[in-house]
Short mmCIF file of C-alpha atoms and ligand atoms in Angstrom, two decimals:
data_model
loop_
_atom_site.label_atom_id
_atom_site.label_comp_id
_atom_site.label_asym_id
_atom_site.label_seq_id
_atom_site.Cartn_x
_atom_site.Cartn_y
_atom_site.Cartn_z
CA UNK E 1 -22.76 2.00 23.13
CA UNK E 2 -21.66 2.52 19.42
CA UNK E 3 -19.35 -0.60 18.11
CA UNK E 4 -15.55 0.77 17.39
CA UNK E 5 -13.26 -0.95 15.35
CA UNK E 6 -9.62 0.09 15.52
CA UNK E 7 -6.92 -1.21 12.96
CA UNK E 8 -3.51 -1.03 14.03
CA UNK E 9 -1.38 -1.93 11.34
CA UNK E 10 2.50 -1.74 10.51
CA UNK E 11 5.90 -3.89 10.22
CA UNK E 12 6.98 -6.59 12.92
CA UNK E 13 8.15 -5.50 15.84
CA UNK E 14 6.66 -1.99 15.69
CA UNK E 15 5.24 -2.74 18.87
CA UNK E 16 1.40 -3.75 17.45
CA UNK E 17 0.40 -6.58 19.76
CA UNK E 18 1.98 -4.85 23.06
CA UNK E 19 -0.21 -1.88 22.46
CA UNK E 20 -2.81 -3.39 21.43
CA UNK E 21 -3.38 -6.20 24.34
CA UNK E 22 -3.19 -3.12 27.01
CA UNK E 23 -5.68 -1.09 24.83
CA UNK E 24 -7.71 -3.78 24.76
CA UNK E 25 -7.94 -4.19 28.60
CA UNK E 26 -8.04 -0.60 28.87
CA UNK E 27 -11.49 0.10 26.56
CA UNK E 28 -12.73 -3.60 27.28
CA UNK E 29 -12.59 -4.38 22.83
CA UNK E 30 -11.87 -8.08 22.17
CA UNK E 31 -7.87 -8.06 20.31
CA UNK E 32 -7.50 -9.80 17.12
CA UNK E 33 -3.99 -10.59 16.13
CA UNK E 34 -4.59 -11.70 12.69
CA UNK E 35 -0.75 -12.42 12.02
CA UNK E 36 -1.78 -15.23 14.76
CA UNK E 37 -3.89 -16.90 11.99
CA UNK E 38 -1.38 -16.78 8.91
CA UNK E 39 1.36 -18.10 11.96
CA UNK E 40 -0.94 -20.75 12.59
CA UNK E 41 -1.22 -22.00 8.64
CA UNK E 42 3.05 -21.82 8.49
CA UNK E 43 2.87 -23.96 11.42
CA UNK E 44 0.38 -26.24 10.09
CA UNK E 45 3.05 -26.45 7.05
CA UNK E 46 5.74 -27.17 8.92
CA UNK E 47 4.36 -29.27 10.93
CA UNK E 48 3.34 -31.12 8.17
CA UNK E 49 6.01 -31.06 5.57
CA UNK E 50 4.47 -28.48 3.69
CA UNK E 51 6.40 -26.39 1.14
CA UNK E 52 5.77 -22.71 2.31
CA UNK E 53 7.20 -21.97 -0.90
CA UNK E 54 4.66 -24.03 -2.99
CA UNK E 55 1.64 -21.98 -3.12
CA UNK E 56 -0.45 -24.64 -4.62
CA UNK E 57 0.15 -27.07 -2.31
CA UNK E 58 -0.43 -24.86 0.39
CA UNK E 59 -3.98 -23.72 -1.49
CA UNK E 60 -4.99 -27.52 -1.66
CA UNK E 61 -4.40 -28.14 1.90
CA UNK E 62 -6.72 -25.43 3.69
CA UNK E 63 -9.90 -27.15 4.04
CA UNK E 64 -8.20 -29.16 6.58
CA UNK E 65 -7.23 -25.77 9.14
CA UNK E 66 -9.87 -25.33 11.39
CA UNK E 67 -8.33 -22.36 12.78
CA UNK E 68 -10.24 -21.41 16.22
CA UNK E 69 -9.65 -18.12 18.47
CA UNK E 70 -10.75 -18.36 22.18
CA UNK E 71 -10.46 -15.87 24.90
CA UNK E 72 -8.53 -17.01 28.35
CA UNK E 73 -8.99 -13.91 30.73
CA UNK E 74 -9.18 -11.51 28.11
CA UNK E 75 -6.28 -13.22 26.43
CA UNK E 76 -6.32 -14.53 22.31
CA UNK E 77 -5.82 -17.89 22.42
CA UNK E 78 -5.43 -19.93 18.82
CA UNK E 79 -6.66 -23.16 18.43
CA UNK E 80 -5.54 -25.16 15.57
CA UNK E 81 -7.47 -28.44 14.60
CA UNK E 82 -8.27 -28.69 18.47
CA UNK E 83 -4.85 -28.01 19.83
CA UNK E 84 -3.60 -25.11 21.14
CA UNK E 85 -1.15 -23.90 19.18
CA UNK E 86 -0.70 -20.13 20.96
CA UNK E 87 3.48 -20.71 21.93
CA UNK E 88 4.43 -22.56 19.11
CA UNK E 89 3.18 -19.81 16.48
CA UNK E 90 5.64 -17.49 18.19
CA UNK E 91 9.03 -19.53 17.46
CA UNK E 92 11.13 -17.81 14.77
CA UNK E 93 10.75 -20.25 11.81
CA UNK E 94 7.34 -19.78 12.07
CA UNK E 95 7.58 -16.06 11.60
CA UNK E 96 9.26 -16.76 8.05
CA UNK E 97 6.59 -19.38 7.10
CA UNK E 98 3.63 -17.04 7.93
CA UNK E 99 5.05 -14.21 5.80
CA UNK E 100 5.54 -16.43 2.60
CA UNK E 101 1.92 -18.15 2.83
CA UNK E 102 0.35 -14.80 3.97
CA UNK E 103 1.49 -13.78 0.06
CA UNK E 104 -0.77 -15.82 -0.98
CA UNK E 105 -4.24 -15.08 -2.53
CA UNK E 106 -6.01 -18.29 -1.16
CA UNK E 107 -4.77 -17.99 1.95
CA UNK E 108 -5.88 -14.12 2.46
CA UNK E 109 -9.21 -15.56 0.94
CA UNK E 110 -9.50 -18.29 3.66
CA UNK E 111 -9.03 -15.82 6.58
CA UNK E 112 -10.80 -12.47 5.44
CA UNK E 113 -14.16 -13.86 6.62
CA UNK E 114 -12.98 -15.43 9.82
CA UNK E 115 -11.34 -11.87 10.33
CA UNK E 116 -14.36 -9.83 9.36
CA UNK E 117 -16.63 -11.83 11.54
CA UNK E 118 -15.26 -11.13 14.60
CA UNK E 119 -15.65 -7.44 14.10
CA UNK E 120 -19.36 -7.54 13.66
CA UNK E 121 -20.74 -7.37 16.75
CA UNK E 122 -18.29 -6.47 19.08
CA UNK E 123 -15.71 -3.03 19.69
CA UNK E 124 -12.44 -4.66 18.26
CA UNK E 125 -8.51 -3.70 17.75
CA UNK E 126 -7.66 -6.01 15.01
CA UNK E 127 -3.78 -5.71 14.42
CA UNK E 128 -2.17 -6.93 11.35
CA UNK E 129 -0.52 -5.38 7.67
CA UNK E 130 -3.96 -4.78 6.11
CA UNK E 131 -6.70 -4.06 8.05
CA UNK E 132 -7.14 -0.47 7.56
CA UNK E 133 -6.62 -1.11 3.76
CA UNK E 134 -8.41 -4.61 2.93
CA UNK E 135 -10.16 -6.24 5.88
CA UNK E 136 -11.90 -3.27 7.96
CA UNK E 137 -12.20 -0.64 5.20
CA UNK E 138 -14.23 1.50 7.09
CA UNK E 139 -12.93 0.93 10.86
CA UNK E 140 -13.83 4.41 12.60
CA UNK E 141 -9.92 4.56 14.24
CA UNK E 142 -6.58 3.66 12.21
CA UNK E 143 -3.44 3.94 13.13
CA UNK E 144 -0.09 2.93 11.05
CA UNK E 145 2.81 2.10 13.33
CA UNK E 146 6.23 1.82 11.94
CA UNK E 147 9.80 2.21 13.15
CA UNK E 148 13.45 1.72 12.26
CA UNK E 149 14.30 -1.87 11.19
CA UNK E 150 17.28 -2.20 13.49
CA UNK E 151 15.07 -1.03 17.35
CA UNK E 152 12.10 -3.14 15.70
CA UNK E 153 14.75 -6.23 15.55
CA UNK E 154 16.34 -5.38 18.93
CA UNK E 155 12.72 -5.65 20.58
CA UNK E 156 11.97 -9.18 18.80
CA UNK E 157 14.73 -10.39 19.80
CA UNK E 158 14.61 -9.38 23.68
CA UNK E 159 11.07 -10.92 23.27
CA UNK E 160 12.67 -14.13 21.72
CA UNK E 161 15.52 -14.57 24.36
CA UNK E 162 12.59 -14.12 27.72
CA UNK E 163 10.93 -17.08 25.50
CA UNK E 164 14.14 -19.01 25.81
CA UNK E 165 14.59 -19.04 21.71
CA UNK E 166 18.57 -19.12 21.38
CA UNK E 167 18.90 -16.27 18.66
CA UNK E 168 21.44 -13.94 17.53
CA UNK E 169 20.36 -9.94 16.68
CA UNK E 170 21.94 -10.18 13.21
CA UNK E 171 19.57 -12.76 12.44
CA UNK E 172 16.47 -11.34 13.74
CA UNK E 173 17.74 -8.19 11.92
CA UNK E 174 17.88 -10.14 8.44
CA UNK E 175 14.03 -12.09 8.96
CA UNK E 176 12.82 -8.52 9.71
CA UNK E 177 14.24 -6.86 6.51
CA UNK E 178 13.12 -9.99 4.54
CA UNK E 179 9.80 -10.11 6.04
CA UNK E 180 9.44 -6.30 5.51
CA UNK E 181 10.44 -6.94 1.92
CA UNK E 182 7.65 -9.78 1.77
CA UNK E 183 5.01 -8.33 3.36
CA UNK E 184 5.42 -4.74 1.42
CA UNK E 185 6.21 -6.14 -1.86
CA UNK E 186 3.25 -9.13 -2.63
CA UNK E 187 0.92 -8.34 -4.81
CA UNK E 188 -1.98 -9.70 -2.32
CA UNK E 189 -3.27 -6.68 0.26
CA UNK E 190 0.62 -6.17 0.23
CA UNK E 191 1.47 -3.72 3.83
CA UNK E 192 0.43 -0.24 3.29
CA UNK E 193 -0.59 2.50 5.17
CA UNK E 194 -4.20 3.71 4.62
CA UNK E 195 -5.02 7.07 3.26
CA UNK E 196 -6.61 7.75 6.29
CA UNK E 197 -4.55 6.03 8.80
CA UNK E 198 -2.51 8.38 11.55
CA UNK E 199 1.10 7.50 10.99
CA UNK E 200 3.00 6.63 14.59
CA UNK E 201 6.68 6.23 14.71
CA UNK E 202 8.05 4.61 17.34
CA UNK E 203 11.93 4.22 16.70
CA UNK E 204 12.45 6.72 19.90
CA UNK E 205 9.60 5.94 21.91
CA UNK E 206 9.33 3.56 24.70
CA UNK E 207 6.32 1.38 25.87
CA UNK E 208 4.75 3.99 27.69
CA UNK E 209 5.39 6.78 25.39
CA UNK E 210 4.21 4.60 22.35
CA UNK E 211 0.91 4.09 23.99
CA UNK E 212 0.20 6.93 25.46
CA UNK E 213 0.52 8.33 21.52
CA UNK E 214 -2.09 5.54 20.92
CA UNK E 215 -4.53 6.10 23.27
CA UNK E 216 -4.66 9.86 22.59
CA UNK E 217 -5.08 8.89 19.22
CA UNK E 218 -8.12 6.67 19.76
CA UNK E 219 -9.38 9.41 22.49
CA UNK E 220 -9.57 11.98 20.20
CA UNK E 221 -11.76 9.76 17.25
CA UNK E 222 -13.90 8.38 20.43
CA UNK E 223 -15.24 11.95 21.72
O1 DC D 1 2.29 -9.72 12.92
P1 DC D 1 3.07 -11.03 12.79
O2 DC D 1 4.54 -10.81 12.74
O3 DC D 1 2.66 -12.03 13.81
O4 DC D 1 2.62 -11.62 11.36
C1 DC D 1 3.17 -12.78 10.81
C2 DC D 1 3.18 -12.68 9.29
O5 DC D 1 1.82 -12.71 8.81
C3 DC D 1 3.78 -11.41 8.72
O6 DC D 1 5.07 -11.63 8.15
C4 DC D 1 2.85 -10.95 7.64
C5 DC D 1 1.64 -11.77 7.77
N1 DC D 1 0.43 -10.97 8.04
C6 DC D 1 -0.27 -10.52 6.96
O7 DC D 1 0.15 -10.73 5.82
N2 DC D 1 -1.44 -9.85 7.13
C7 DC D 1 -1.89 -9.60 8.37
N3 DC D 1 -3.06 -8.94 8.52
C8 DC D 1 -1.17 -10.03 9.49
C9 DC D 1 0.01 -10.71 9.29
#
């Protein structure tokens, strides 16, 4: 069978990763949730004193990530310098560190390859803000996924209350219009939708309706 890679790209909380781990099970592709890896450097910062702010410093410190992805039961697991680091990446202050080192160039540099790799030899839906721009160029299926700031913040921050993160909605709200400003606005493979990406909106969808509009989507490009 022919290789497919899909790129699902688009703001937080746009519902990426939920769509994209039941697509996944669905066709049998491997998921790659690349904001996992740029998570995992702001958490390597952080857990190391780090400035997030200092992109130099957080240039000069790369060679020592050894940033691994395994697969649990079909699940993405990341591995940082041996530990696995798949529940810490997900607290809030991480979120914030990943979008200010993802702005920068050396960073992007470090985990294009690692990225591009994956998708060699195997069907993939890689999720992220510039795969169907930057990373896969020429991925057969791409889909741009966007919604109002204030459901996309309402979802994150059910998610972060079932992971026991105490959290208001105001300031999820504020991280997801400064993250949006961040991640739009760099000048490094800033978030954009490609010129040949279907745009989704999913402010008034549910789950369900949200990927049933993905999978016809992909159905269509696949026949
Ligand atoms: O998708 P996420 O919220 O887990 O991503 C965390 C941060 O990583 C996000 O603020 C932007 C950045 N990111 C990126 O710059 N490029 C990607 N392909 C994926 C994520």
């Amino acid at each position: 069978m022919k290789n497919y890679r899909i790129a699902l790209d688009g703001p937080s909380g746009a519902g990426k990763s939920t769509i994209a781990k039941r697509l996944s099970a669905e066709l049998g592709f491997v998921y790659v949730d690349t904001g996992a890896m740029y998570r995992t450097i702001g958490l390597y910062c952080l857990q190391n004193n780090i400035d997030t702010a200092d992109e130099q410093k957080v240039s000069s410190v790369l060679p020592k990530i050894k940033i691994e992805l395994k697969y649990v039961d079909g699940e993405q697991r990341i591995i940082l310098n041996g530990a696995d680091v798949s529940s810490e990446i997900r607290m809030n202050e991480v979120s914030m560190a990943a979008s200010k080192v993802s702005a920068y160039k050396e960073v992007r540099k470090f985990l294009l390859d690692a990225q591009r790799n994956v998708a060699k030899e195997q069907s993939v839906i890689m999720d992220g803000r510039d795969i169907g721009t930057v990373v896969l160029p020429d991925a057969e299926i791409k889909i741009f996924i966007v919604g109002d700031a204030t459901v996309r913040a309402k979802r994150r921050h059910k998610e972060l209350l079932e992971k026991g993160q105490n959290i208001s909605l105001q300031e999820v709200l504020e991280d997801i219009i400064t993250r949006d400003h961040n991640d739009t606005n760099r000048a490094e493979s800033p978030l954009a939708q490609a010129d040949d990406a279907i745009l989704l909106d999913t402010t008034y969808k549910n789950f369900e309706q949200a990927y049933a509009s993905v999978l016809e989507i992909v159905k269509s490009k696949m026949s």
